[in-house]
Amino acid sequence: MNTSFKKRSSSGTKMANKEKKKKKGLIPASKPTTPTPTPTPTPPTLTPPTPTPSHQAQLKKHRGTAASSNPPLPNAPLFSNFHSDPPLPLEPTSSFANFFTSSHALYKYDVIQPGGKFSRWNTTKVSRFVVGDPGVTYKYLGLRIFAHPWKLEDDRSLTDLGYSASEAKALSDMGGLNQLMKSETDRHLTKIVKPKLVASGFDGSLVGSCDYNLTLVNRMECGGEGVKTSVGWHADSGLEDFSSIAVYQTLLREGGGNRNNNNNNNGKGKPWSVSLRQTENPEVEMTSSLNNNAVYFLLDDFNHFHEHAVNRGTASDETRYSSTHRVARINVGCYEYVERRCNDVIGVGISENKIQSWFTNLNSKNLVKRFNKSQSVLSEVQFDWVAQWNVQGKDHAKKNHWWRKKMRSLCKVVKELLEREEEVVGRLLEAKNDNGNSGGLTISADLYDACIEDFEVREKKTKELKSRLADSVFDGLEKRDRVVENFWRERDYKEWGGQVRRARGEFLDAGGGGGGGGGGGGETKTKTKKEKKKLASNWANLQAKLGKKN
């Protein structure tokens, strides 16, 4: 302790003497020292977390898809993923019976294409409508159905949109039934499907979804003796792979009123029933009677490997109402998706000179990309959304309050993109006189090619829609259900494409595009690069075959 004390004392004396000398000027004052700045710490490099694959992606990885999957247990009992519950107690479901009838104005018969893309159109045997999450649609057999919402995103009342008080309550009650079906399905998946997956070596979590986002509500009147089938053999389409399906039904007498018990048809005539069969072995079949207030489930992969049909009961005083809860694929089938697509190409603050503000100041490569994207959105919104809405008639548009306003926005997008299309074509037809820069557009052979190839697609879609609307089935509909005429003027894309082809040759003859895409005679100059490549490939293949023969 003493030594340490002396050292501090000696040091203190030296410092004191030094300060005295400074005051007398014997030691020059030192320059003020600049404090050394504290270095800013470099933030650690963070590795972004690896995104967790979606449940659907995990299913695809481990179990495949609807087209490629195999049954979890090939030797499992037949129809083991079909489950029928005892009828729901009447008291909690009595309100469900009420909402089937209080929403009677929303039912309509659909015009569908049950035989495939090139078959005749037919009217459904049952009337129906769809209820679901706001903005969801369900596409089946060539028709896109636009769902009524069971609630709004901001919890406003559905009456604010224009639904009557009884309709608003009915739609809300259907949302309540949907929650019940979710809970019941999850219980059956845990009890029935998960153990089979584990026994087959899969993780028990790899069951399909039962997060139902819509329900298809059907009204089926009894046809009396000799009428057997209400809904023919089919597997439900447009659904997430491995997703379950839950069905609730109730039987109501004419004038309304749920049956006062759950017995099967009260012994009066033949009961309603559901028939099941294997898709690959249709002779393997079973039928299950459907009591009043019955609930049944097609669990997990059942819909992949089976078809089902609903058979009419024969009691003359009853109508079957059913609610089929599904997990529809909505990645490209909801308003949020199509709105995002439109915003990508429309942008914000478009000036009066729309073509200038959207297509100019781009090099030829980026201009082609933007044109292709614009035309892709145009074809999708025009034919797969607006035309699908119009084909269902004025009464449908009048009663679907949520979608009516949205469709007005989509119609504006179609009109805008049709104007852009026409403007671009006009510039292409005149480009031979503009040295490759038509009013600020960088014209190139590639832009001609993009236009020609797109018009071939649009010509095909226009013909398909024209053929659909010409089907005689629409003439037999009630006036209120007949097709609403599309607002756009039909364009002859075959003729238009021919004009653009000829303009392509003239453009290249005039030295446009720096010679890109040129070469050869006049006929060759009217062909796109892809067409010329295909011709060259065909010629090379022919030469190779001739060489082998020689």
Coordinates of C-alpha atoms in Angstrom, one line a residue, residues 33-494:
T33 CA -6.2 17.6 -29.0
T34 CA -9.1 16.5 -31.2
P35 CA -11.0 13.7 -29.6
T36 CA -10.8 10.5 -31.6
P37 CA -14.3 9.8 -33.0
T38 CA -15.8 6.6 -31.8
P39 CA -16.1 4.3 -34.8
T40 CA -19.6 3.5 -35.8
P41 CA -20.1 -0.2 -35.2
T42 CA -20.7 -2.2 -38.3
P43 CA -24.1 -3.9 -38.0
P44 CA -23.7 -7.7 -38.2
T45 CA -24.6 -9.3 -41.4
L46 CA -27.9 -11.0 -40.9
T47 CA -28.8 -14.0 -43.0
P48 CA -32.4 -13.7 -44.0
P49 CA -34.5 -16.5 -42.5
T50 CA -35.3 -19.3 -44.9
P51 CA -39.0 -19.0 -45.7
T52 CA -41.1 -21.8 -44.4
P53 CA -42.7 -23.7 -47.3
S54 CA -46.4 -23.4 -47.3
H55 CA -48.5 -26.3 -46.3
Q56 CA -49.6 -26.9 -49.9
A57 CA -45.9 -26.9 -51.0
Q58 CA -45.1 -29.5 -48.3
L59 CA -48.0 -31.7 -49.4
K60 CA -46.7 -31.5 -53.0
K61 CA -43.2 -32.3 -52.0
H62 CA -44.1 -35.4 -49.9
R63 CA -47.4 -36.6 -51.2
G64 CA -47.5 -35.2 -54.8
T65 CA -50.6 -33.7 -56.4
A66 CA -54.1 -34.7 -57.3
A67 CA -52.8 -36.0 -60.6
S68 CA -49.7 -37.8 -59.2
S69 CA -50.5 -39.0 -55.7
N70 CA -51.2 -42.5 -54.5
P71 CA -53.7 -43.5 -51.8
P72 CA -51.9 -43.4 -48.4
L73 CA -52.9 -47.1 -47.8
P74 CA -53.5 -49.0 -51.0
N75 CA -55.0 -51.9 -49.0
A76 CA -57.2 -49.7 -46.8
P77 CA -61.0 -50.5 -46.8
L78 CA -62.9 -49.1 -49.7
F79 CA -64.2 -45.6 -49.3
S80 CA -62.4 -45.3 -46.0
N81 CA -62.0 -41.5 -46.4
F82 CA -65.8 -41.0 -46.8
H83 CA -67.5 -40.3 -43.5
S84 CA -71.1 -39.7 -42.6
D85 CA -72.1 -38.2 -39.3
P86 CA -75.4 -38.7 -37.5
P87 CA -77.9 -36.0 -38.4
L88 CA -77.2 -32.7 -36.6
P89 CA -79.6 -32.0 -33.8
L90 CA -82.5 -30.1 -35.2
E91 CA -82.5 -27.2 -32.8
P92 CA -79.1 -25.7 -33.6
T93 CA -79.7 -26.2 -37.3
S94 CA -83.2 -24.8 -37.5
S95 CA -81.7 -21.4 -38.4
F96 CA -79.8 -23.1 -41.2
A97 CA -83.1 -24.2 -42.7
N98 CA -84.3 -20.7 -42.5
F99 CA -81.3 -19.2 -44.4
F100 CA -81.8 -21.7 -47.3
T101 CA -85.2 -20.3 -47.9
S102 CA -84.7 -16.6 -46.9
S103 CA -82.1 -16.3 -49.6
H104 CA -84.4 -17.6 -52.4
A105 CA -83.8 -14.6 -54.6
L106 CA -80.1 -15.5 -55.0
Y107 CA -80.6 -18.9 -56.5
K108 CA -80.0 -19.3 -60.3
Y109 CA -79.5 -22.0 -62.8
D110 CA -76.0 -22.1 -64.3
V111 CA -75.0 -22.7 -67.9
I112 CA -72.0 -25.0 -67.9
Q113 CA -70.0 -27.2 -70.2
P114 CA -70.1 -30.7 -68.5
G115 CA -68.6 -32.6 -71.5
G116 CA -65.4 -30.6 -71.7
K117 CA -64.1 -27.5 -73.5
F118 CA -65.5 -28.2 -76.9
S119 CA -68.8 -29.8 -75.9
R120 CA -72.3 -28.3 -75.9
W121 CA -73.4 -26.0 -73.1
N122 CA -76.2 -27.2 -70.7
T123 CA -78.3 -25.7 -68.0
T124 CA -77.8 -27.2 -64.5
K125 CA -80.5 -29.4 -63.1
V126 CA -80.3 -27.5 -59.7
S127 CA -80.3 -23.9 -58.9
R128 CA -77.5 -22.5 -56.8
F129 CA -75.3 -19.7 -55.7
V130 CA -71.9 -19.4 -53.9
V131 CA -71.1 -17.8 -50.6
G132 CA -67.6 -17.2 -49.3
D133 CA -64.7 -15.0 -48.3
P134 CA -65.0 -11.5 -49.9
G135 CA -63.7 -11.5 -53.5
V136 CA -63.5 -15.2 -53.9
T137 CA -64.7 -17.0 -57.1
Y138 CA -65.3 -20.6 -58.0
K139 CA -64.6 -21.8 -61.5
Y140 CA -66.0 -25.1 -62.7
L141 CA -67.0 -26.6 -66.0
G142 CA -66.2 -23.5 -68.0
L143 CA -68.1 -21.0 -65.7
R144 CA -66.7 -18.6 -63.1
I145 CA -69.1 -18.1 -60.2
F146 CA -68.8 -14.9 -58.2
A147 CA -69.4 -15.5 -54.5
H148 CA -71.6 -13.5 -52.3
P149 CA -69.7 -12.5 -49.1
W150 CA -70.7 -14.0 -45.8
K151 CA -69.1 -11.0 -44.1
L152 CA -67.2 -7.8 -45.1
E153 CA -63.6 -7.1 -44.5
D154 CA -64.3 -4.1 -42.3
D155 CA -67.2 -5.7 -40.5
R156 CA -69.8 -3.4 -42.0
S157 CA -73.3 -4.8 -42.4
L158 CA -74.0 -6.5 -45.7
T159 CA -77.1 -4.3 -45.9
D160 CA -74.8 -1.4 -46.6
L161 CA -74.0 -3.0 -50.0
G162 CA -77.7 -3.5 -50.9
Y163 CA -78.6 -6.9 -49.6
S164 CA -81.9 -7.1 -47.8
A165 CA -81.9 -7.7 -44.0
S166 CA -83.0 -11.3 -44.5
E167 CA -80.4 -12.0 -47.1
A168 CA -77.7 -10.4 -45.0
K169 CA -78.6 -12.6 -42.0
A170 CA -78.7 -15.7 -44.3
L171 CA -75.3 -15.0 -45.7
S172 CA -73.9 -14.4 -42.2
D173 CA -75.5 -17.6 -40.9
M174 CA -73.9 -19.5 -43.8
G175 CA -70.5 -18.2 -42.5
G176 CA -71.4 -19.7 -39.1
L177 CA -72.2 -23.0 -40.7
N178 CA -68.9 -22.9 -42.5
Q179 CA -67.1 -22.5 -39.2
L180 CA -68.9 -25.5 -37.8
M181 CA -68.0 -27.6 -40.9
K182 CA -64.3 -26.6 -40.5
S183 CA -64.3 -27.8 -36.8
E184 CA -66.1 -31.1 -37.6
T185 CA -63.8 -31.8 -40.6
D186 CA -60.7 -31.2 -38.6
R187 CA -61.9 -33.6 -35.9
H188 CA -62.4 -36.3 -38.5
L189 CA -59.1 -35.7 -40.2
T190 CA -57.4 -36.1 -36.8
K191 CA -59.2 -39.3 -36.0
I192 CA -59.4 -41.0 -39.4
V193 CA -56.7 -39.7 -41.8
K194 CA -53.7 -38.8 -39.6
P195 CA -53.3 -42.4 -38.2
K196 CA -53.4 -43.8 -41.7
L197 CA -50.7 -41.3 -42.9
V198 CA -48.5 -42.2 -39.9
A199 CA -48.9 -45.9 -40.6
S200 CA -47.8 -45.3 -44.2
G201 CA -44.6 -43.5 -43.1
F202 CA -45.8 -39.9 -43.6
D203 CA -45.7 -37.1 -41.1
G204 CA -49.1 -36.8 -39.4
S205 CA -49.3 -33.1 -40.2
L206 CA -49.4 -33.8 -43.9
V207 CA -53.2 -33.9 -44.1
G208 CA -55.0 -31.7 -46.6
S209 CA -56.7 -28.4 -45.8
C210 CA -60.2 -28.0 -44.4
D211 CA -59.9 -24.2 -44.3
Y212 CA -63.1 -23.8 -46.3
N213 CA -63.2 -20.4 -48.1
L214 CA -66.6 -20.9 -49.9
T215 CA -69.7 -23.0 -50.0
L216 CA -71.8 -23.9 -53.0
V217 CA -75.5 -23.7 -51.9
N218 CA -77.8 -26.0 -54.0
R219 CA -81.6 -26.2 -54.2
M220 CA -82.9 -29.5 -55.6
E221 CA -86.5 -30.2 -56.1
C222 CA -87.8 -33.8 -56.0
G223 CA -88.7 -35.1 -59.4
G224 CA -91.1 -37.9 -58.4
E225 CA -91.0 -41.5 -59.6
G226 CA -88.7 -42.2 -62.5
V227 CA -86.3 -39.4 -61.9
K228 CA -83.2 -40.9 -60.3
T229 CA -80.3 -38.4 -60.4
S230 CA -80.1 -34.9 -59.2
V231 CA -76.4 -34.4 -59.7
G232 CA -74.6 -36.9 -62.0
W233 CA -71.3 -38.6 -61.5
H234 CA -68.5 -36.2 -61.0
A235 CA -65.4 -35.2 -58.9
D236 CA -65.3 -31.7 -57.7
S237 CA -62.9 -29.4 -59.6
G238 CA -61.1 -26.2 -58.9
L239 CA -60.0 -27.3 -55.4
E240 CA -56.7 -27.3 -53.5
D241 CA -55.1 -30.8 -53.7
F242 CA -55.8 -33.0 -50.8
S243 CA -58.5 -30.6 -49.5
S244 CA -61.5 -32.1 -47.8
I245 CA -65.2 -31.4 -48.7
A246 CA -68.0 -31.2 -46.2
V247 CA -71.7 -31.3 -47.1
Y248 CA -74.8 -30.4 -45.0
Q249 CA -78.3 -31.1 -46.3
T250 CA -81.8 -30.4 -45.1
L251 CA -85.1 -31.5 -46.5
L252 CA -87.9 -28.9 -46.5
R253 CA -91.5 -29.3 -47.5
E254 CA -93.3 -27.1 -50.0
G255 CA -93.8 -23.7 -48.4
G256 CA -90.8 -24.1 -46.1
G257 CA -90.6 -25.9 -42.8
N258 CA -87.9 -28.4 -41.7
R259 CA -89.0 -31.9 -41.0
N260 CA -89.8 -32.4 -37.4
N261 CA -87.4 -35.3 -37.0
N262 CA -84.2 -36.7 -38.5
N263 CA -85.5 -40.1 -39.5
N264 CA -84.8 -41.1 -43.0
N265 CA -87.7 -39.8 -45.1
N266 CA -90.3 -40.8 -42.5
G267 CA -90.8 -44.0 -44.5
K268 CA -92.4 -42.0 -47.3
G269 CA -91.0 -42.9 -50.7
K270 CA -87.3 -43.5 -51.4
P271 CA -84.8 -41.4 -49.5
W272 CA -82.2 -39.0 -50.9
S273 CA -78.8 -40.7 -51.1
V274 CA -75.2 -40.2 -52.2
S275 CA -73.5 -42.7 -54.4
L276 CA -69.7 -43.2 -54.5
R277 CA -67.5 -45.0 -56.9
Q278 CA -63.8 -45.4 -57.7
T279 CA -62.7 -43.3 -60.7
E280 CA -60.5 -46.1 -62.1
N281 CA -62.9 -48.9 -61.3
P282 CA -66.4 -47.4 -61.7
E283 CA -68.0 -50.8 -61.1
V284 CA -66.9 -50.5 -57.4
E285 CA -69.7 -48.5 -56.0
M286 CA -71.6 -47.9 -52.8
T287 CA -74.7 -45.8 -51.8
S288 CA -75.4 -44.1 -48.5
S289 CA -78.8 -42.8 -47.5
L290 CA -79.0 -39.2 -46.5
N291 CA -81.2 -38.4 -43.5
N292 CA -82.6 -34.9 -42.9
N293 CA -79.9 -32.7 -41.5
A294 CA -77.3 -35.1 -42.6
V295 CA -73.6 -34.2 -42.8
Y296 CA -71.0 -36.1 -44.7
F297 CA -67.3 -35.6 -45.5
L298 CA -65.0 -36.5 -48.4
L299 CA -61.8 -36.4 -46.5
D300 CA -58.3 -35.5 -47.7
D301 CA -57.5 -37.3 -51.0
F302 CA -60.9 -38.9 -51.5
N303 CA -61.9 -36.5 -54.3
H304 CA -58.7 -37.5 -56.1
F305 CA -59.7 -41.1 -56.6
H306 CA -63.5 -41.1 -56.5
E307 CA -66.6 -39.7 -58.0
H308 CA -69.9 -39.1 -56.4
A309 CA -73.5 -38.5 -57.4
V310 CA -76.6 -37.4 -55.5
N311 CA -79.8 -39.4 -56.0
R312 CA -83.2 -37.8 -55.7
G313 CA -85.7 -38.8 -53.1
T314 CA -89.3 -39.5 -54.3
A315 CA -91.4 -37.7 -51.7
S316 CA -93.4 -35.2 -53.7
D317 CA -93.5 -32.5 -51.0
E318 CA -89.9 -31.9 -50.2
T319 CA -86.9 -30.0 -51.6
R320 CA -83.3 -30.8 -50.7
Y321 CA -81.1 -27.9 -49.8
S322 CA -77.4 -28.5 -49.4
S323 CA -74.3 -26.6 -48.6
T324 CA -71.0 -28.0 -50.0
H325 CA -68.0 -26.5 -48.2
R326 CA -64.8 -26.4 -50.2
V327 CA -61.2 -25.1 -50.2
A328 CA -61.2 -23.4 -53.7
R329 CA -57.9 -22.6 -55.4
I330 CA -57.9 -18.8 -55.2
N331 CA -54.2 -18.0 -56.1
V332 CA -55.5 -16.8 -59.5
G333 CA -59.2 -16.8 -58.7
C334 CA -59.9 -13.9 -56.3
Y335 CA -60.4 -10.1 -56.8
E336 CA -57.2 -9.3 -54.9
Y337 CA -55.2 -11.3 -57.6
V338 CA -56.9 -9.7 -60.6
E339 CA -56.7 -6.2 -59.1
R340 CA -53.0 -6.6 -58.5
R341 CA -52.5 -7.7 -62.1
C342 CA -54.4 -4.7 -63.4
N343 CA -52.4 -2.3 -61.2
D344 CA -49.2 -3.7 -62.6
V345 CA -50.1 -2.6 -66.1
I346 CA -52.3 0.4 -65.6
G347 CA -50.2 2.3 -63.1
V348 CA -51.2 5.6 -61.4
G349 CA -51.6 9.1 -62.9
I350 CA -51.8 8.1 -66.6
S351 CA -51.8 11.3 -68.7
E352 CA -54.3 12.1 -71.4
N353 CA -51.8 10.9 -74.0
K354 CA -51.9 7.4 -72.6
I355 CA -49.7 5.7 -75.1
Q356 CA -47.0 8.3 -74.7
S357 CA -47.0 7.9 -70.9
W358 CA -47.0 4.2 -70.8
F359 CA -44.9 3.0 -73.8
T360 CA -42.4 5.7 -74.6
N361 CA -38.8 6.1 -73.4
L362 CA -38.2 2.4 -73.3
N363 CA -35.7 0.5 -75.3
S364 CA -37.1 -2.1 -77.8
K365 CA -36.6 -5.1 -75.4
N366 CA -38.4 -3.5 -72.5
L367 CA -41.1 -2.2 -74.7
V368 CA -41.8 -5.7 -76.0
K369 CA -42.0 -7.0 -72.4
R370 CA -44.4 -4.3 -71.4
F371 CA -46.6 -4.8 -74.4
N372 CA -46.7 -8.6 -73.8
K373 CA -47.7 -8.0 -70.2
S374 CA -50.4 -5.5 -71.1
Q375 CA -51.9 -7.9 -73.6
S376 CA -51.8 -10.8 -71.2
V377 CA -53.7 -8.9 -68.6
L378 CA -56.2 -7.6 -71.3
S379 CA -57.0 -11.2 -72.4
E380 CA -57.3 -12.5 -68.9
V381 CA -59.6 -9.7 -67.6
Q382 CA -61.6 -9.4 -70.7
F383 CA -62.4 -13.1 -71.4
D384 CA -62.0 -14.8 -68.0
W385 CA -63.6 -12.1 -65.8
V386 CA -65.8 -9.5 -67.5
A387 CA -67.2 -11.9 -70.2
Q388 CA -67.8 -14.5 -67.5
W389 CA -69.7 -11.9 -65.5
N390 CA -71.8 -10.8 -68.5
V391 CA -72.7 -14.3 -69.6
Q392 CA -74.7 -14.7 -66.4
G393 CA -77.2 -12.0 -67.1
K394 CA -78.6 -8.8 -65.7
D395 CA -80.4 -10.3 -62.7
H396 CA -77.2 -11.9 -61.5
A397 CA -75.4 -8.6 -61.7
K398 CA -78.3 -6.8 -60.0
K399 CA -78.2 -9.1 -57.0
N400 CA -74.5 -9.7 -56.5
H401 CA -73.8 -6.4 -54.7
W402 CA -70.2 -6.9 -53.7
W403 CA -69.0 -7.8 -57.2
R404 CA -71.0 -5.3 -59.2
K405 CA -68.8 -2.3 -58.2
K406 CA -65.6 -4.4 -58.7
M407 CA -66.7 -5.3 -62.2
R408 CA -67.1 -1.7 -63.1
S409 CA -63.5 -1.2 -62.3
L410 CA -62.4 -4.2 -64.3
C411 CA -64.5 -2.9 -67.3
K412 CA -62.5 0.3 -67.1
V413 CA -59.3 -1.6 -67.3
V414 CA -60.4 -3.6 -70.3
K415 CA -61.4 -0.4 -72.1
E416 CA -58.1 1.3 -71.3
L417 CA -56.1 -1.7 -72.5
L418 CA -58.1 -2.0 -75.7
E419 CA -57.3 1.6 -76.5
R420 CA -53.6 0.9 -75.9
E421 CA -53.7 -2.1 -78.2
E422 CA -55.3 -0.1 -81.0
E423 CA -52.8 2.8 -80.5
V424 CA -49.8 0.4 -80.7
V425 CA -51.2 -1.2 -83.9
G426 CA -51.6 2.2 -85.4
R427 CA -48.0 3.0 -84.7
L428 CA -46.8 -0.3 -86.1
L429 CA -48.7 0.2 -89.4
E430 CA -47.2 3.6 -89.9
A431 CA -43.7 2.8 -88.6
K432 CA -42.1 2.4 -92.0
N433 CA -42.2 6.2 -92.4
D434 CA -40.9 7.0 -89.0
N435 CA -37.3 5.5 -89.1
G436 CA -38.1 3.1 -86.2
N437 CA -39.3 5.8 -83.8
S438 CA -43.0 6.3 -84.0
G439 CA -44.1 9.1 -81.8
G440 CA -41.6 8.1 -79.1
L441 CA -42.0 4.3 -79.5
T442 CA -38.9 2.3 -80.2
I443 CA -40.3 0.1 -83.0
S444 CA -38.5 -3.1 -83.8
A445 CA -39.2 -6.4 -85.5
D446 CA -39.6 -8.0 -82.1
L447 CA -42.5 -5.7 -81.3
Y448 CA -44.2 -6.7 -84.6
D449 CA -43.6 -10.4 -83.6
A450 CA -45.1 -9.9 -80.2
C451 CA -48.2 -8.3 -81.7
I452 CA -48.6 -11.0 -84.3
E453 CA -48.3 -13.8 -81.7
D454 CA -50.6 -12.1 -79.3
F455 CA -53.3 -11.6 -81.9
E456 CA -53.3 -15.3 -82.7
V457 CA -54.1 -16.0 -79.0
R458 CA -56.8 -13.3 -79.0
E459 CA -58.3 -14.5 -82.2
K460 CA -58.7 -18.0 -80.6
K461 CA -60.3 -16.6 -77.4
T462 CA -62.6 -14.4 -79.4
K463 CA -63.8 -17.4 -81.5
E464 CA -64.4 -19.4 -78.3
L465 CA -66.5 -16.7 -76.7
K466 CA -68.4 -16.1 -79.9
S467 CA -69.2 -19.9 -80.2
R468 CA -70.3 -20.0 -76.5
L469 CA -72.7 -17.1 -76.9
A470 CA -74.1 -18.6 -80.1
D471 CA -75.2 -21.8 -78.3
S472 CA -79.0 -22.2 -78.4
V473 CA -79.1 -23.0 -74.7
F474 CA -79.0 -19.2 -73.9
D475 CA -82.2 -18.7 -76.0
G476 CA -84.1 -20.8 -73.6
L477 CA -83.2 -18.8 -70.5
E478 CA -85.5 -16.3 -68.8
K479 CA -85.0 -12.8 -70.2
R480 CA -83.4 -11.6 -66.9
D481 CA -80.8 -14.4 -67.2
R482 CA -79.8 -13.9 -70.8
V483 CA -76.3 -12.7 -71.7
V484 CA -75.5 -9.1 -71.2
E485 CA -73.9 -7.8 -74.4
N486 CA -70.2 -7.1 -73.9
F487 CA -69.4 -3.4 -74.2
W488 CA -66.4 -3.8 -76.6
R489 CA -66.7 -4.0 -80.3
E490 CA -65.6 -7.3 -81.7
R491 CA -62.2 -7.1 -83.5
D492 CA -61.1 -9.3 -86.4
Y493 CA -57.7 -10.3 -85.1
K494 CA -57.0 -12.5 -88.1

